[in-house]
XYZ file of C-alpha atoms in Angstrom:
729
model
C 11.641 -27.677 -12.125
C 11.429 -23.902 -12.455
C 8.590 -22.346 -14.462
C 9.415 -21.092 -17.950
C 9.091 -17.550 -16.724
C 11.171 -14.643 -17.977
C 11.161 -11.676 -15.599
C 12.140 -8.217 -16.823
C 13.134 -6.494 -13.586
C 12.912 -2.726 -13.996
C 11.280 -0.399 -16.487
C 14.390 1.265 -17.880
C 15.020 2.380 -21.456
C 16.469 -0.999 -22.470
C 13.393 -2.947 -21.410
C 11.069 -0.331 -22.920
C 12.748 -0.811 -26.304
C 12.508 -4.603 -25.969
C 8.756 -4.296 -25.370
C 8.518 -2.120 -28.473
C 10.348 -4.788 -30.467
C 7.911 -7.494 -29.344
C 4.905 -5.294 -30.140
C 6.134 -4.839 -33.698
C 7.317 -8.457 -34.010
C 5.274 -10.668 -31.649
C 6.725 -13.772 -33.309
C 10.071 -12.911 -31.676
C 8.672 -12.834 -28.133
C 10.020 -15.785 -26.091
C 7.545 -18.498 -25.202
C 6.162 -19.034 -21.727
C 5.192 -16.295 -19.294
C 6.982 -12.941 -19.366
C 6.523 -10.452 -16.529
C 7.849 -6.923 -16.199
C 8.263 -5.571 -12.656
C 8.627 -1.836 -12.113
C 8.169 0.614 -9.238
C 6.259 2.908 -11.576
C 3.846 2.412 -14.463
C 5.862 4.872 -16.519
C 9.507 5.615 -16.957
C 10.877 9.105 -17.505
C 13.045 9.516 -20.569
C 16.259 10.785 -18.991
C 17.266 12.937 -21.970
C 14.190 15.141 -21.502
C 14.215 15.356 -17.687
C 16.228 18.644 -17.652
C 13.622 20.080 -20.049
C 10.892 18.892 -17.699
C 12.661 20.547 -14.753
C 12.981 23.754 -16.789
C 9.292 23.731 -17.640
C 9.809 23.271 -21.372
C 7.952 19.942 -21.316
C 4.936 18.580 -19.482
C 5.226 15.369 -17.517
C 3.197 13.374 -20.057
C 5.529 14.533 -22.856
C 8.585 12.860 -21.299
C 6.959 9.698 -19.949
C 7.063 6.235 -21.525
C 3.986 4.212 -20.581
C 5.570 0.937 -19.488
C 2.319 -0.658 -18.295
C 0.578 -0.132 -21.642
C 3.644 -1.235 -23.607
C 3.735 -4.451 -21.586
C 0.045 -5.025 -22.271
C 0.524 -4.491 -25.995
C 3.538 -6.840 -26.003
C 1.658 -9.644 -24.229
C 3.784 -9.188 -21.109
C 2.323 -9.286 -17.601
C 2.938 -6.151 -15.553
C 3.574 -5.917 -11.812
C 3.824 -2.515 -10.158
C 6.013 -2.999 -7.112
C 9.257 -1.990 -5.441
C 12.068 -4.488 -5.944
C 13.892 -5.016 -2.647
C 16.076 -8.021 -3.303
C 17.094 -10.966 -5.431
C 17.429 -14.559 -4.219
C 20.025 -15.846 -6.669
C 20.043 -19.434 -5.380
C 16.271 -19.905 -5.455
C 15.685 -17.789 -8.579
C 13.236 -15.445 -6.873
C 12.744 -11.687 -7.148
C 11.753 -10.053 -3.863
C 9.082 -7.351 -4.021
C 7.947 -5.176 -1.129
C 4.648 -6.158 0.499
C 3.977 -9.339 -1.458
C 5.184 -12.833 -2.270
C 8.445 -13.287 -4.199
C 8.322 -13.855 -7.961
C 9.881 -17.107 -9.159
C 11.542 -17.335 -12.583
C 13.901 -19.382 -14.706
C 15.490 -16.392 -16.431
C 15.752 -12.738 -15.457
C 16.899 -9.507 -17.073
C 17.852 -6.609 -14.812
C 17.397 -3.018 -15.989
C 16.723 -1.257 -12.693
C 18.800 1.875 -13.265
C 20.876 3.376 -10.479
C 20.629 5.895 -7.686
C 22.585 9.010 -6.824
C 25.797 8.410 -4.943
C 25.697 11.204 -2.361
C 29.334 12.345 -2.245
C 29.587 15.520 -0.213
C 33.140 14.681 0.911
C 34.218 17.207 3.558
C 31.299 19.552 2.962
C 29.266 20.278 6.100
C 25.500 20.267 5.609
C 23.573 22.543 7.945
C 20.239 20.779 7.420
C 20.507 17.207 6.022
C 16.733 17.060 5.522
C 16.959 19.878 2.966
C 19.040 17.906 0.446
C 17.643 15.586 -2.206
C 19.408 13.254 -4.664
C 18.489 13.687 -8.341
C 17.752 9.958 -8.528
C 15.252 8.422 -8.217
C 13.959 11.027 -10.672
C 10.295 10.749 -9.651
C 11.036 11.594 -6.022
C 13.332 14.473 -7.004
C 10.712 16.023 -9.287
C 8.056 15.818 -6.581
C 10.485 17.460 -4.157
C 11.214 20.307 -6.602
C 7.490 20.928 -7.075
C 7.127 21.328 -3.329
C 9.649 24.194 -3.497
C 7.917 26.103 -6.288
C 5.606 28.114 -4.035
C 8.350 28.651 -1.472
C 10.707 30.017 -4.125
C 8.057 32.473 -5.316
C 7.696 33.917 -1.809
C 11.383 33.823 -0.813
C 13.478 34.609 -3.930
C 16.393 35.905 -1.860
C 17.118 32.471 -0.421
C 19.662 30.384 -2.309
C 19.026 27.058 -4.021
C 22.043 24.785 -4.490
C 23.042 22.173 -7.021
C 25.935 19.907 -6.076
C 27.834 18.094 -8.822
C 30.763 18.642 -11.166
C 29.486 16.454 -13.993
C 27.271 17.106 -16.967
C 24.131 16.317 -14.967
C 24.856 19.048 -12.419
C 25.519 21.630 -15.136
C 22.383 20.792 -17.129
C 20.152 20.737 -14.031
C 21.540 24.110 -12.919
C 20.604 25.608 -16.294
C 17.168 23.982 -16.063
C 16.519 25.434 -12.613
C 17.520 28.881 -13.854
C 14.771 28.669 -16.464
C 12.313 27.262 -13.903
C 13.027 30.008 -11.343
C 14.234 33.057 -13.278
C 14.723 35.302 -10.223
C 16.063 32.717 -7.801
C 19.647 32.706 -6.545
C 21.234 29.462 -7.739
C 24.657 28.116 -6.815
C 26.443 25.210 -8.476
C 28.978 23.476 -6.180
C 31.822 21.764 -8.039
C 35.290 20.420 -7.384
C 38.304 22.605 -8.107
C 39.229 22.801 -11.804
C 36.517 20.262 -12.733
C 34.366 22.594 -14.821
C 35.097 23.310 -18.471
C 35.602 27.014 -19.146
C 32.817 27.129 -21.741
C 30.337 25.902 -19.131
C 31.718 28.354 -16.575
C 31.155 31.351 -18.846
C 27.640 30.238 -19.750
C 26.720 29.614 -16.112
C 27.966 33.059 -15.177
C 25.994 34.633 -18.036
C 22.890 32.828 -16.805
C 23.359 34.254 -13.311
C 24.398 30.964 -11.714
C 27.198 31.280 -9.172
C 29.841 28.553 -9.325
C 31.404 27.571 -5.981
C 34.525 25.390 -5.889
C 35.342 23.075 -2.974
C 32.820 24.661 -0.616
C 33.200 23.522 2.985
C 29.679 24.460 4.042
C 26.277 23.875 2.447
C 23.307 25.900 3.600
C 19.804 25.846 2.178
C 18.062 23.346 -0.084
C 20.304 21.392 -2.421
C 19.800 18.964 -5.291
C 22.610 16.402 -5.338
C 23.917 15.384 -8.780
C 27.167 13.671 -7.782
C 27.150 10.601 -10.002
C 25.417 7.275 -9.704
C 25.775 3.956 -7.951
C 23.804 0.735 -8.078
C 21.022 0.056 -5.607
C 22.179 -1.623 -2.407
C 20.181 -4.832 -2.830
C 22.152 -5.715 -5.963
C 25.436 -6.141 -4.107
C 23.630 -7.948 -1.286
C 22.294 -10.501 -3.778
C 25.725 -12.025 -4.249
C 26.036 -11.209 -7.935
C 29.491 -9.985 -9.052
C 29.629 -6.185 -8.941
C 32.051 -3.369 -9.739
C 33.363 -0.752 -7.317
C 30.190 1.262 -7.844
C 28.006 -1.779 -7.251
C 27.135 -2.297 -10.927
C 26.522 -5.877 -12.031
C 29.387 -7.287 -14.096
C 28.316 -9.087 -17.270
C 30.029 -10.745 -20.208
C 29.670 -9.421 -23.755
C 26.536 -11.552 -24.099
C 25.026 -9.391 -21.305
C 24.838 -12.487 -19.096
C 25.973 -11.969 -15.516
C 29.422 -13.461 -14.938
C 28.941 -16.951 -13.457
C 25.136 -16.789 -13.823
C 24.087 -17.606 -17.405
C 20.347 -17.324 -16.638
C 20.765 -13.758 -15.321
C 21.079 -10.842 -17.743
C 21.674 -7.160 -17.017
C 21.808 -3.921 -19.011
C 21.578 -0.178 -18.549
C 22.948 1.884 -15.678
C 22.809 -1.015 -13.188
C 25.435 -3.052 -15.072
C 28.773 -2.901 -16.816
C 30.404 -5.272 -19.325
C 33.616 -6.871 -18.082
C 36.684 -5.307 -19.721
C 34.426 -2.904 -21.647
C 33.917 -0.316 -18.947
C 31.506 2.434 -19.916
C 30.015 5.134 -17.671
C 26.330 4.919 -16.816
C 24.530 6.641 -19.680
C 21.263 6.425 -21.555
C 23.252 6.084 -24.783
C 24.559 2.614 -23.910
C 21.254 1.605 -22.333
C 19.519 2.294 -25.647
C 22.199 0.577 -27.711
C 22.015 -2.533 -25.498
C 18.325 -3.134 -26.234
C 18.688 -5.084 -29.482
C 21.624 -7.276 -28.309
C 19.788 -8.066 -25.060
C 16.508 -8.817 -26.828
C 18.219 -11.133 -29.309
C 19.974 -13.068 -26.570
C 16.823 -13.417 -24.475
C 15.060 -14.720 -27.569
C 17.918 -17.070 -28.495
C 18.286 -18.476 -24.985
C 14.577 -19.219 -24.845
C 15.149 -21.434 -27.902
C 18.291 -22.994 -26.354
C 20.524 -21.212 -28.879
C 23.935 -19.796 -28.058
C 23.823 -16.065 -27.139
C 25.746 -13.591 -29.283
C 28.503 -11.262 -28.087
C 28.149 -7.504 -28.303
C 30.836 -4.878 -27.859
C 29.481 -1.389 -27.100
C 30.969 1.557 -28.925
C 33.802 3.327 -27.144
C 32.620 6.842 -27.866
C 29.190 8.362 -27.591
C 27.600 11.697 -28.381
C 26.246 13.752 -25.497
C 24.115 16.828 -26.087
C 23.880 19.154 -23.087
C 21.116 21.742 -22.978
C 21.637 25.192 -21.493
C 21.205 28.893 -22.152
C 23.149 32.155 -22.122
C 21.480 34.756 -19.972
C 17.828 35.131 -20.956
C 18.387 34.066 -24.560
C 16.762 31.077 -26.214
C 18.009 27.583 -25.283
C 21.333 26.431 -26.665
C 23.247 23.175 -26.359
C 26.756 21.764 -26.315
C 27.938 18.609 -28.014
C 30.550 16.317 -26.491
C 32.204 13.659 -28.629
C 35.279 11.716 -27.609
C 35.986 14.129 -24.793
C 35.892 17.169 -27.087
C 33.374 19.931 -26.362
C 31.637 21.865 -29.126
C 29.271 24.805 -28.779
C 27.144 26.230 -27.399
C 25.047 26.377 -30.522
C 21.370 26.689 -31.392
C 21.767 23.906 -33.987
C 22.852 21.479 -31.251
C 19.743 22.407 -29.242
C 17.439 21.775 -32.206
C 19.263 18.510 -32.853
C 18.861 17.443 -29.239
C 15.160 18.306 -29.204
C 14.599 16.344 -32.409
C 16.387 13.234 -31.103
C 14.603 13.336 -27.745
C 11.156 13.884 -29.245
C 11.646 11.132 -31.809
C 12.637 8.653 -29.106
C 9.528 9.275 -26.989
C 7.170 9.550 -29.955
C 8.024 6.051 -31.174
C 6.439 4.604 -28.023
C 3.382 6.835 -28.230
C 2.820 5.745 -31.827
C 2.948 2.094 -30.781
C 0.215 2.672 -28.225
C -2.088 4.252 -30.786
C -1.744 1.309 -33.161
C -4.529 -1.226 -33.339
C -3.810 -4.377 -31.321
C -3.147 -6.637 -34.277
C -1.861 -9.544 -32.227
C -5.139 -9.999 -30.346
C -8.093 -11.720 -31.902
C -11.717 -10.725 -31.489
C -13.638 -7.496 -31.797
C -11.937 -4.124 -31.756
C -14.059 -3.342 -28.701
C -12.759 -5.925 -26.249
C -15.103 -6.988 -23.479
C -14.352 -5.401 -20.116
C -13.128 -7.615 -17.321
C -13.548 -7.732 -13.561
C -17.111 -7.173 -12.366
C -17.862 -5.497 -15.692
C -17.948 -9.043 -17.109
C -21.274 -9.719 -15.365
C -24.299 -10.572 -17.479
C -26.940 -7.859 -17.820
C -29.404 -7.445 -14.936
C -32.383 -8.031 -17.262
C -30.958 -11.407 -18.327
C -30.269 -12.377 -14.732
C -33.726 -11.488 -13.454
C -35.487 -13.215 -16.354
C -33.494 -16.392 -15.724
C -34.329 -16.384 -12.012
C -38.045 -15.977 -12.710
C -38.014 -18.668 -15.397
C -36.426 -21.200 -13.044
C -38.880 -20.574 -10.211
C -36.572 -18.322 -8.182
C -38.782 -15.262 -8.395
C -38.172 -14.344 -4.740
C -34.442 -13.971 -5.404
C -35.241 -11.637 -8.286
C -37.824 -9.675 -6.266
C -35.940 -9.393 -2.983
C -32.214 -9.603 -3.882
C -29.678 -9.487 -1.060
C -25.892 -9.270 -1.097
C -25.464 -12.320 1.170
C -27.643 -15.269 2.120
C -28.755 -15.726 5.730
C -27.854 -19.236 6.953
C -28.620 -19.518 10.660
C -27.821 -18.222 14.165
C -24.998 -20.041 15.929
C -24.742 -20.985 19.582
C -23.226 -17.600 20.526
C -26.084 -15.664 18.947
C -24.210 -14.537 15.831
C -26.009 -14.509 12.497
C -24.221 -16.643 9.890
C -24.107 -15.438 6.276
C -22.696 -16.708 3.013
C -22.034 -15.212 -0.409
C -20.189 -15.961 -3.627
C -18.566 -13.703 -6.210
C -15.798 -13.656 -8.778
C -14.764 -12.617 -12.269
C -12.210 -13.097 -15.072
C -8.793 -11.631 -14.319
C -8.971 -7.847 -14.183
C -5.228 -7.290 -14.572
C -2.189 -9.375 -15.553
C -0.611 -9.400 -12.064
C -1.901 -12.686 -10.559
C -1.168 -11.701 -6.934
C -2.926 -8.345 -7.166
C -5.757 -9.851 -9.162
C -6.241 -12.437 -6.409
C -6.326 -9.687 -3.814
C -8.852 -7.603 -5.759
C -11.100 -10.615 -6.347
C -10.925 -11.513 -2.669
C -11.837 -7.999 -1.546
C -14.629 -7.822 -4.095
C -16.172 -11.066 -2.827
C -15.859 -9.945 0.795
C -17.772 -6.745 0.068
C -21.040 -8.713 -0.166
C -20.618 -9.664 3.487
C -19.536 -6.171 4.505
C -22.702 -4.852 2.854
C -24.641 -7.133 5.210
C -22.803 -5.853 8.289
C -20.853 -9.098 8.639
C -17.237 -9.884 9.447
C -15.605 -12.325 7.053
C -14.542 -15.584 8.700
C -13.520 -17.873 5.850
C -13.367 -18.247 2.092
C -13.026 -21.011 -0.483
C -11.963 -20.169 -4.037
C -12.597 -21.861 -7.348
C -9.695 -20.970 -9.628
C -9.573 -21.700 -13.343
C -6.078 -21.615 -14.804
C -5.065 -21.229 -18.462
C -3.686 -24.119 -20.507
C 0.039 -23.692 -19.878
C 2.795 -25.877 -18.439
C 2.404 -27.315 -14.950
C 5.257 -25.145 -13.685
C 3.603 -21.948 -14.913
C 0.252 -23.077 -13.513
C 1.927 -23.643 -10.149
C 3.357 -20.135 -10.217
C 0.024 -18.563 -11.228
C -1.886 -20.540 -8.614
C 0.502 -19.765 -5.766
C 0.518 -16.056 -6.614
C -3.286 -15.958 -6.882
C -3.771 -17.785 -3.585
C -1.260 -15.495 -1.874
C -3.154 -12.471 -3.180
C -6.466 -13.837 -1.892
C -4.851 -14.601 1.446
C -3.561 -11.024 1.697
C -7.168 -9.819 1.414
C -8.256 -12.129 4.225
C -5.349 -11.817 6.658
C -6.079 -8.344 8.030
C -9.696 -9.378 8.597
C -8.668 -12.406 10.640
C -10.315 -14.669 8.045
C -9.064 -18.051 6.875
C -8.598 -19.576 3.449
C -10.072 -23.081 3.757
C -8.926 -24.570 0.474
C -11.055 -24.683 -2.640
C -11.061 -26.120 -6.126
C -8.969 -25.699 -9.277
C -9.819 -26.175 -12.930
C -8.008 -25.871 -16.237
C -9.556 -23.771 -18.990
C -10.649 -25.371 -22.247
C -9.900 -22.473 -24.546
C -6.595 -21.143 -25.923
C -4.431 -19.260 -23.457
C -4.272 -15.468 -23.957
C -1.071 -13.460 -23.890
C 0.048 -12.939 -21.230
C -1.378 -16.181 -19.872
C -1.974 -14.603 -16.431
C -4.904 -12.667 -17.893
C -6.572 -16.047 -18.491
C -7.128 -16.739 -14.781
C -10.715 -16.858 -13.497
C -11.374 -16.676 -9.753
C -14.608 -17.092 -7.802
C -14.902 -17.243 -4.011
C -17.480 -18.535 -1.584
C -17.168 -16.369 1.536
C -18.646 -16.966 4.965
C -19.088 -14.523 7.822
C -21.091 -13.573 10.862
C -22.888 -10.568 12.314
C -22.256 -9.772 15.983
C -24.848 -10.742 18.550
C -27.339 -7.942 19.050
C -26.978 -6.635 15.495
C -29.260 -7.614 12.657
C -27.821 -8.307 9.207
C -28.124 -5.209 7.049
C -30.603 -5.453 4.201
C -30.962 -3.790 0.832
C -34.637 -3.184 1.467
C -34.582 -1.182 4.677
C -34.750 2.399 3.408
C -36.743 4.715 5.661
C -38.332 8.076 5.017
C -36.005 10.938 5.919
C -32.818 8.849 5.603
C -29.565 10.211 4.254
C -27.626 8.207 1.647
C -23.855 7.856 2.079
C -21.229 6.298 -0.186
C -17.812 5.152 1.066
C -15.569 6.099 -1.881
C -15.520 7.212 -5.484
C -16.873 5.337 -8.482
C -15.749 5.181 -12.096
C -13.425 2.169 -12.141
C -15.300 0.598 -15.070
C -14.559 3.350 -17.564
C -10.977 3.689 -16.313
C -10.229 0.004 -16.879
C -12.010 0.137 -20.247
C -9.850 3.059 -21.378
C -6.681 1.421 -20.052
C -7.436 -1.730 -22.077
C -7.368 0.451 -25.193
C -4.174 2.245 -24.044
C -5.908 5.622 -24.065
C -3.334 8.356 -23.516
C -3.544 9.572 -19.915
C -5.499 6.560 -18.632
C -2.385 4.999 -17.073
C -2.227 7.575 -14.275
C -5.934 7.137 -13.614
C -5.506 3.360 -13.546
C -2.686 3.529 -10.991
C -4.841 5.561 -8.635
C -7.872 3.331 -9.188
C -5.946 0.129 -8.448
C -4.444 1.678 -5.326
C -7.908 2.703 -4.140
C -9.630 -0.584 -4.962
C -6.943 -2.699 -3.286
C -7.791 -1.141 0.102
C -10.063 -3.252 2.297
C -13.322 -1.687 3.530
C -13.953 -4.110 6.402
C -12.882 -1.446 8.904
C -15.776 0.786 7.763
C -18.251 -1.842 8.968
C -16.514 -1.985 12.334
C -16.614 1.831 12.640
C -20.331 1.939 11.873
C -21.072 -0.749 14.445
C -18.974 1.060 17.044
C -20.904 4.259 16.278
C -24.137 2.313 16.725
C -23.033 1.259 20.201
C -22.015 4.828 21.077
C -25.403 6.133 19.921
C -27.193 3.208 21.606
C -28.898 2.529 18.297
C -28.142 -0.937 16.913
C -30.240 -0.129 13.833
C -28.165 2.891 12.789
C -27.753 1.439 9.287
C -31.252 1.046 7.861
C -30.100 -0.342 4.511
C -26.843 -1.144 2.775
C -25.449 -2.565 -0.453
C -22.156 -2.574 -2.293
C -21.975 -0.821 -5.644
C -20.604 -3.330 -8.157
C -21.359 -4.514 -11.690
C -24.802 -2.951 -12.168
C -23.543 0.536 -11.330
C -24.699 3.070 -8.751
C -28.143 3.580 -10.270
C -28.763 -0.133 -10.702
C -27.895 -1.001 -7.107
C -29.693 2.041 -5.706
C -32.719 1.003 -7.749
C -32.536 -2.464 -6.183
C -32.604 -0.897 -2.720
C -35.580 1.282 -3.587
C -37.569 -1.466 -5.331
C -36.973 -4.012 -2.577
C -37.963 -1.476 0.088
C -41.149 -0.457 -1.690
C -42.240 -4.059 -2.321
C -41.913 -4.679 1.414
C -43.837 -1.481 2.165
C -46.529 -2.548 -0.283
C -47.218 -5.634 1.841
C -48.181 -3.290 4.694
C -50.054 -0.856 2.417
C -47.488 1.918 2.981
C -46.818 4.611 0.428
C -43.745 4.020 -1.762
C -40.560 5.946 -1.032
C -38.617 8.084 -3.474
C -34.989 9.155 -3.648
C -33.299 12.457 -4.452
C -29.755 11.968 -5.746
C -27.396 14.977 -5.558
C -25.391 14.383 -8.698
C -22.532 16.778 -8.038
C -21.953 15.246 -4.608
C -21.222 11.770 -5.999
C -17.466 11.174 -5.630
C -15.603 9.753 -8.601
C -12.181 8.222 -9.075
C -9.808 10.790 -10.634
C -9.997 10.618 -14.412
C -13.378 8.895 -14.640
C -15.354 12.039 -15.456
C -12.806 13.190 -18.045
C -12.944 9.804 -19.802
C -16.740 9.775 -19.755
C -16.760 13.268 -21.230
C -14.560 11.953 -24.041
C -17.079 9.218 -24.830
C -15.378 6.222 -23.217
C -17.464 3.659 -21.367
C -17.377 0.075 -20.125
C -18.898 -2.623 -22.325
C -21.434 -3.392 -19.549
C -22.586 0.234 -19.271
C -25.151 0.040 -22.116
C -26.850 -2.941 -20.425
C -26.849 -1.062 -17.132
C -28.947 1.641 -18.794
C -31.935 -0.529 -18.000
C -31.758 1.167 -14.601
C -32.926 4.386 -16.306
C -36.451 3.132 -15.587
C -35.967 4.289 -11.995
C -35.451 7.920 -13.007
C -38.372 10.251 -12.403
C -38.730 11.445 -15.983
C -38.924 7.856 -17.279
C -40.671 6.200 -14.352
C -44.218 4.937 -14.667
C -44.246 2.819 -11.507
C -43.900 3.434 -7.800
C -40.085 3.465 -7.529
C -38.495 6.705 -8.655
C -35.175 8.492 -8.282
C -34.874 12.203 -9.022
C -31.520 13.590 -10.115
C -30.639 17.067 -8.903
C -27.880 19.282 -10.271
C -26.552 22.470 -8.738
C -24.029 24.268 -10.936
C -23.653 21.915 -13.895
C -24.953 23.431 -17.127
C -27.852 21.541 -18.639
C -26.873 19.718 -21.820
C -23.123 20.108 -21.157
C -20.515 17.358 -21.453
C -20.169 17.379 -17.671
C -23.878 16.686 -17.211
C -23.645 13.855 -19.738
C -20.635 12.396 -17.921
C -22.366 12.511 -14.544
C -25.333 10.671 -16.055
C -22.999 8.035 -17.528
C -21.252 7.645 -14.174
C -24.486 6.226 -12.771
C -24.276 3.253 -15.166
C -20.557 2.556 -14.781
C -19.886 -0.979 -13.428
C -17.607 -1.151 -10.394
C -15.095 -3.728 -9.214
C -14.316 -3.576 -5.481
C -16.835 -0.757 -5.415
C -17.953 1.380 -2.478
C -20.517 0.607 0.189
C -23.804 2.529 -0.018
C -25.715 3.037 3.245
C -28.992 4.629 4.314
C -28.970 6.123 7.830
C -31.102 8.462 9.959
C -30.565 12.074 8.945
C -30.085 12.963 12.632
C -26.816 10.999 12.612
C -25.483 12.406 9.352
C -22.900 14.665 10.966
C -21.472 11.837 13.080
C -21.199 9.589 10.029
C -19.424 12.315 8.037
C -16.908 12.590 10.885
C -15.815 9.017 10.095
C -14.116 10.606 7.024
C -14.779 7.823 4.530
C -18.408 8.704 3.870
C -19.922 11.242 1.461
C -23.599 12.140 1.533
C -25.077 11.838 -1.956
C -28.840 11.963 -1.450
C -31.997 11.613 0.614
C -34.977 9.288 0.961
C -38.434 10.880 0.770
């Protein structure tokens, strides 16, 4: 039996509006698990893309934050490239990961440019770019900005006889006011009003050109993505999925489609954002009705639609044309103001939703952070260890426990780690949890050999639990595979509290990981700092505040979150191998004097552990305690973390991590002290405050922190991953 799992494939306008509907009316959301899969965390509102190209709008002004909308709607979000659809097995294929199983799917994946150059010869095929996918085209245009400034005499081409080609040509004229621009069209395909305006704007119109030289943006109509036709679903001549008036795919009642990737049988309409928007309510109603085993309703799209085309005459202010029923009106300033109003209103409705309080979630307005930020405070942990007679663990903490030496002379180590689901994608969450647990062994200089998870699943149907478990296990396995480690089984539990929405955020994963250190090497310790050492960190910190801001749908945090997840999902096991290889090259098997991974207690907390443990060992031999100088402006941070900290955002664990302030020189009354040094940051500024707060930010899948001889600093920096952030005195 298939899981009761509705998949929204694609983040187009139709699906965005459905998410908005379920945010406003959560009682309408179908039961079971709902997952939205999209290549990007945002979708560009197509009506404002020409304005973005022209420079009239910023990127954030035309984006719809799909990830945050999904979160607000109680819908799981998966960022991934859809590469296929297994119609018989009801599985969606996503690049680089396990397929997604479902019992019902809605397709709103847009289309791509159909490159139709006919008999035109292209001198340099690498210099042409289709307008869709929009994200790739915009990035390509940005790469030409500097070139255009230095070579204005070269020509830039737009190919396309339709409205898209005309509007993009006008937009490029405003973007590059002195650049030669040519619009290539078919003979007699351009309306005279457009022709006059293009000429007035200094855009040369070329009909039936036989040769194309120079960079060109191709706007020659759209076609469906290739994998759609390969799936076996019924498609039109342009590869668009054919549906009935209920928006169900012909012959496949559990498959729905809307937007530019589909067309209703016997109600042919061109691909347009107008019909994609109008289809949202009919599609939402039928998805809701089918989930309740009710008959879907038919919908007939309007025959005519209004199109507003932006442009300009010469260097005058923007104008626009209106097209209704094939008739062209304008250009007129009123049409431009009308267009701007409609476009802005459409995007603003989503932004308003994301600033609303999350009424459908219970609990405090300040939700507890997840991932490693869900750890208990260090003071509570240490007090509990002392109270139960485990004072040595509190005094000399290590990232992994030493077990024994095997018959080949390798040191065997073991560790355990885990946390509540950090994100709603069960596969990626499994991968992040696996990497996070492995980092305890990496911090000990060990290679991971095996792992056993304990996975707690939410109270949902057995079919959904099976899906969540298989995705989680596959994600964990992906973290182990490239290390040559094995997943040896584990244990599963069912939660005893109500399931959240989406239910995938209710997964808890913990892993016991086992590994070994090569013969000849000693396991790295937290307490091995030596006088004169340099401190290196392997990557930026700040994930705690980024995830905290993303949970509250802070405007701008989505881009930061995408980068953070991409960074954290990269394994760091190869850094251990590189350091050990460098040790062999330098004939110094003790190159790494001390190491830890920076996780829940933040950089200052973990650095304080290293310093305290070292000094307690030195005290046994009556050696003077060591101190640390931390170069604050050298500490790398994940993009966006500093800006969020400056704005006052922080993780819910950060206040508890402030206990580590006792290590700072100005507050220290013991033997362990850390001095913070600034270079150019103004004292008392927001930037100084943010850098201080960064020290307390809890990390998930955080960086490795090593202490090495200063004489080898240059060789370590040549490994690229490492940044020197301080010294041991």
